[in-house]
Amino acid sequence: MSRAGMACGLPRIEHVKELCDSCLAGKQRSPFAKKAKYRASDRLELVHSDMCGPISPATHGGRKYFLLLVDNATRFMWMRLLSAKDEAPEAIKQFQAKVEAETGYKLKVLRTDRGGEFTSVEFGRSCADKGVERHLTAPYSPQQNGVVERRNQTVVGMVRSMLKAKKMTAEFWSEAVSTAVFILNRAPTKSLKGVTPFEVWHERKSDIAFMRTFGCVGHVKNVKPHLSKLEDEHTNGVPGHGSKAYRMYDPRAERVHILRDVIFDEGASWS
């Protein structure tokens, strides 16, 4: 990416030929079917969607699933956390409203499997009312929705590797999923030549100078409003990436804060 100028803020890194134990443990899987030949030419011409879960343990907010959506033309991805499968139709409706307003394009085709959350009469009627054509895969044929199935496998593999690398407990899976999607949107893919999904979707290069290692320790100013002069002014946290700040988990308060001013120790594991 650095040599090809595919992102802003990326330092020059020499390639080191060594095996990563966390990556090997997290990403082992069976080979997938051959790629489909069809490729959309415009944004939102075809969007693939797939559900992953239930995942244990649930998040602090009770979420047990994540819904992944992939734009066929740009390979840009979105993720939505869900408490139950039946929340998927509403999540897709909200997704459609957001991306159509953002781009000016209309969602034309939505491809999913035949899970009950996607085959209800109400959801089918809602799609028809909004001019969205439904493509449902044949039973037991995940390869027919291979674009999102492969991405789902990649995300889950990254999540396992990231949690293992920093010795983090499984309760942080949702933060790891969010970070994996964030990274993949800004990383090269074989489906695109010389550009990233972020650049094709947003029509500008991504700036990744602010990115930090997921799960490293960060020191932030104490966020309590009335801090005594004798109290500790810093607390440890585990960062995820927000739009313009970092998502820092405070283990003492068991809360996530959105903060900008953080000093990181990227070599440290959080345990």
Coordinates of C-alpha atoms in Angstrom, one line a residue:
M1 CA 0.0 0.0 0.0
S2 CA 2.8 2.4 0.9
R3 CA 4.7 1.9 -2.4
A4 CA 1.5 2.2 -4.5
G5 CA 0.3 5.3 -2.6
M6 CA -3.0 3.7 -1.8
A7 CA -3.5 5.6 1.5
C8 CA -2.3 8.7 3.3
G9 CA -0.2 8.6 6.4
L10 CA 1.2 5.1 5.9
P11 CA 4.9 4.8 6.8
R12 CA 7.4 2.8 4.7
I13 CA 7.6 -0.7 6.2
E14 CA 10.1 -3.4 5.3
H15 CA 8.5 -6.8 4.8
V16 CA 9.7 -9.3 7.4
K17 CA 9.3 -13.0 6.5
E18 CA 8.1 -14.6 9.7
L19 CA 5.0 -16.5 10.7
C20 CA 2.4 -14.9 13.1
D21 CA 1.1 -17.5 15.5
S22 CA -2.1 -15.5 16.2
C23 CA -2.8 -15.2 12.5
L24 CA -2.3 -18.9 11.9
A25 CA -4.6 -19.8 14.8
G26 CA -7.3 -17.4 13.9
K27 CA -7.5 -17.7 10.1
Q28 CA -7.3 -21.5 9.4
R29 CA -10.3 -22.4 7.2
S30 CA -11.3 -24.6 4.2
P31 CA -10.9 -23.2 0.7
F32 CA -13.9 -21.4 -0.7
A33 CA -15.6 -21.9 -4.1
K34 CA -14.4 -20.1 -7.2
K35 CA -15.4 -16.4 -7.5
A36 CA -18.5 -15.4 -9.4
K37 CA -18.0 -13.8 -12.9
Y38 CA -20.7 -11.1 -12.5
R39 CA -19.5 -7.7 -11.3
A40 CA -21.6 -4.6 -10.7
S41 CA -20.5 -1.4 -12.3
D42 CA -22.1 1.2 -10.0
R43 CA -22.4 1.7 -6.3
L44 CA -25.5 0.0 -4.7
E45 CA -26.3 -1.8 -8.0
L46 CA -25.9 -5.0 -5.9
V47 CA -25.4 -5.4 -2.2
H48 CA -24.6 -8.7 -0.5
S49 CA -25.7 -9.4 3.1
D50 CA -25.0 -12.1 5.6
M51 CA -25.6 -12.8 9.3
C52 CA -23.1 -14.2 11.8
G53 CA -24.1 -15.5 15.2
P54 CA -25.2 -16.2 17.8
I55 CA -21.8 -15.3 19.4
S56 CA -21.1 -16.0 23.0
P57 CA -20.6 -14.1 25.2
A58 CA -22.9 -11.3 24.3
T59 CA -21.6 -7.8 24.3
H60 CA -22.2 -5.5 27.2
G61 CA -25.2 -4.2 25.4
G62 CA -26.7 -7.7 24.8
R63 CA -25.7 -8.0 21.1
K64 CA -25.2 -11.6 19.9
Y65 CA -25.1 -11.2 16.1
F66 CA -23.5 -9.0 13.5
L67 CA -24.9 -8.2 10.0
L68 CA -22.4 -7.7 7.3
L69 CA -23.2 -5.8 4.1
V70 CA -20.9 -5.6 1.1
D71 CA -21.3 -3.4 -2.0
N72 CA -20.4 -5.6 -5.0
A73 CA -18.9 -2.8 -7.2
T74 CA -16.7 -1.2 -4.6
R75 CA -16.3 -4.0 -2.1
F76 CA -16.9 -1.5 0.7
M77 CA -18.4 -3.0 3.8
W78 CA -20.7 -2.1 6.7
M79 CA -21.4 -3.9 9.9
R80 CA -24.4 -3.7 12.2
L81 CA -24.6 -5.3 15.7
L82 CA -27.9 -7.0 16.5
S83 CA -29.5 -8.5 19.6
A84 CA -31.6 -11.0 17.6
K85 CA -32.0 -12.1 14.0
D86 CA -35.3 -10.5 13.6
E87 CA -33.7 -7.1 13.9
A88 CA -32.0 -7.6 10.5
P89 CA -34.8 -6.2 8.3
E90 CA -34.9 -2.9 10.2
A91 CA -31.1 -2.7 10.2
I92 CA -31.2 -3.1 6.4
K93 CA -33.9 -0.4 6.0
Q94 CA -31.8 2.0 8.0
F95 CA -28.7 1.1 6.0
Q96 CA -30.5 1.7 2.8
A97 CA -31.7 5.2 3.9
K98 CA -28.2 6.1 5.0
V99 CA -26.2 5.0 1.9
E100 CA -28.8 6.3 -0.6
A101 CA -28.7 9.7 1.1
E102 CA -24.9 9.6 1.2
T103 CA -24.4 8.7 -2.5
G104 CA -27.5 9.8 -4.4
Y105 CA -27.6 6.2 -5.8
K106 CA -30.5 3.8 -5.2
L107 CA -30.2 0.3 -3.9
K108 CA -31.2 -2.0 -6.8
V109 CA -30.5 -5.6 -5.7
L110 CA -30.1 -7.2 -2.3
R111 CA -28.7 -10.7 -2.2
T112 CA -29.1 -12.8 1.0
D113 CA -29.5 -16.4 2.0
R114 CA -32.9 -17.9 2.9
G115 CA -32.7 -17.2 6.6
G116 CA -36.1 -16.5 8.1
E117 CA -35.1 -12.9 8.9
F118 CA -34.7 -12.3 5.2
T119 CA -37.7 -14.2 3.8
S120 CA -40.6 -12.7 5.8
V121 CA -43.6 -11.4 3.9
E122 CA -43.2 -8.0 5.6
F123 CA -39.6 -7.6 4.6
G124 CA -40.3 -8.7 1.0
R125 CA -43.1 -6.2 0.8
S126 CA -40.9 -3.4 2.2
C127 CA -38.2 -4.1 -0.4
A128 CA -40.8 -4.2 -3.2
D129 CA -42.2 -0.8 -2.1
K130 CA -38.7 0.7 -2.2
G131 CA -37.9 -0.8 -5.6
V132 CA -35.3 -3.2 -4.3
E133 CA -35.1 -6.5 -6.1
R134 CA -34.5 -9.6 -3.9
H135 CA -32.0 -12.3 -4.8
L136 CA -32.2 -15.3 -2.5
T137 CA -29.5 -18.1 -2.7
A138 CA -30.5 -21.7 -3.1
P139 CA -30.6 -23.8 0.1
Y140 CA -27.1 -24.9 1.3
S141 CA -25.4 -22.9 -1.4
P142 CA -23.3 -20.2 0.4
Q143 CA -21.1 -19.9 -2.7
Q144 CA -24.0 -18.1 -4.5
N145 CA -23.4 -15.3 -2.1
G146 CA -19.6 -15.8 -2.1
V147 CA -18.7 -12.1 -1.9
V148 CA -20.1 -11.6 1.6
E149 CA -19.4 -15.2 2.7
R150 CA -15.7 -14.8 2.0
R151 CA -15.6 -11.4 3.7
N152 CA -17.4 -12.9 6.7
Q153 CA -14.8 -15.6 7.0
T154 CA -12.0 -13.0 6.7
V155 CA -13.6 -10.8 9.4
V156 CA -14.1 -13.7 11.8
G157 CA -10.5 -14.9 11.3
M158 CA -9.2 -11.4 11.9
V159 CA -11.3 -11.1 15.1
R160 CA -9.8 -14.4 16.5
S161 CA -6.3 -13.3 15.6
M162 CA -6.6 -9.8 17.1
L163 CA -8.1 -11.0 20.4
K164 CA -5.5 -13.8 20.7
A165 CA -2.5 -11.5 19.9
K166 CA -3.3 -9.1 22.8
K167 CA -4.7 -11.8 25.2
M168 CA -8.1 -10.1 25.2
T169 CA -11.3 -11.9 26.4
A170 CA -14.0 -12.8 24.0
E171 CA -16.4 -10.1 25.3
F172 CA -14.5 -7.6 23.1
W173 CA -15.5 -9.5 19.9
S174 CA -17.8 -6.6 18.7
E175 CA -15.0 -4.1 19.0
A176 CA -12.7 -6.5 17.1
V177 CA -15.3 -7.0 14.3
S178 CA -15.8 -3.2 14.0
T179 CA -12.0 -2.8 13.7
A180 CA -11.6 -5.6 11.2
V181 CA -14.2 -4.0 8.9
F182 CA -12.6 -0.6 9.3
I183 CA -9.2 -2.1 8.3
L184 CA -10.5 -4.1 5.3
N185 CA -12.2 -1.1 3.9
R186 CA -8.9 0.6 3.8
A187 CA -6.8 -2.4 2.7
P188 CA -6.0 -3.7 -0.9
T189 CA -8.2 -6.4 -2.3
K190 CA -7.7 -8.6 -5.3
S191 CA -11.1 -7.4 -6.6
L192 CA -9.8 -3.8 -7.1
K193 CA -6.6 -2.8 -8.9
G194 CA -4.5 -0.1 -7.3
V195 CA -7.3 1.3 -5.1
T196 CA -9.0 0.4 -1.8
P197 CA -12.7 0.0 -1.2
F198 CA -12.7 3.2 0.8
E199 CA -11.3 5.2 -2.1
V200 CA -13.8 3.8 -4.6
W201 CA -16.7 4.3 -2.3
H202 CA -15.8 7.8 -1.0
E203 CA -13.9 8.9 -4.1
R204 CA -10.9 10.0 -2.1
K205 CA -7.9 8.2 -0.4
S206 CA -8.2 7.2 3.2
D207 CA -5.9 8.7 5.8
I208 CA -4.7 6.1 8.2
A209 CA -2.0 8.0 10.0
F210 CA -4.1 7.9 13.2
M211 CA -4.5 4.1 13.3
R212 CA -3.1 2.2 16.2
T213 CA -2.8 -1.5 17.0
F214 CA -6.0 -3.0 18.2
G215 CA -5.9 -4.1 21.8
C216 CA -2.8 -2.1 22.8
V217 CA -2.8 -0.1 26.0
G218 CA -3.6 3.6 26.0
H219 CA -3.2 6.2 28.7
V220 CA -5.9 8.9 28.7
K221 CA -6.9 11.7 31.0
N222 CA -9.4 10.7 33.6
V223 CA -12.8 11.6 32.3
K224 CA -14.5 12.2 35.7
P225 CA -15.8 15.8 35.7
H226 CA -14.6 16.7 39.2
L227 CA -11.1 15.3 39.5
S228 CA -9.2 15.9 42.7
K229 CA -5.6 17.1 42.3
L230 CA -4.5 14.1 44.2
E231 CA -6.3 11.6 42.0
D232 CA -4.7 9.7 39.1
E233 CA -5.1 11.7 35.9
H234 CA -4.7 8.7 33.6
T235 CA -6.5 5.4 33.1
N236 CA -5.7 2.4 30.9
G237 CA -7.9 1.4 27.9
V238 CA -8.2 -0.7 24.8
P239 CA -8.6 1.3 21.6
G240 CA -11.0 0.8 18.7
H241 CA -11.4 3.4 16.0
G242 CA -14.2 5.9 15.7
S243 CA -14.8 8.4 12.9
K244 CA -12.5 11.1 14.4
A245 CA -11.4 9.6 17.8
Y246 CA -10.6 6.4 19.6
R247 CA -12.9 4.1 21.4
M248 CA -11.2 3.6 24.8
Y249 CA -12.4 0.9 27.3
D250 CA -11.9 1.8 30.9
P251 CA -11.6 -1.5 32.8
R252 CA -12.2 0.1 36.2
A253 CA -15.5 1.7 35.2
E254 CA -16.3 -1.0 32.6
R255 CA -17.3 1.7 30.1
V256 CA -16.3 2.7 26.6
H257 CA -15.4 6.4 26.1
I258 CA -14.8 8.3 22.8
L259 CA -11.6 10.2 23.2
R260 CA -9.0 12.0 21.1
D261 CA -6.0 12.7 23.3
V262 CA -4.4 9.3 24.0
I263 CA -0.8 8.1 24.6
F264 CA -0.4 4.6 23.3
D265 CA 1.9 1.7 24.3
E266 CA 1.4 -0.5 21.2
G267 CA 3.8 -3.2 22.3
A268 CA 1.8 -3.9 25.5
S269 CA -0.8 -6.6 25.8
W270 CA -4.0 -5.9 27.7
S271 CA -4.5 -8.7 30.2

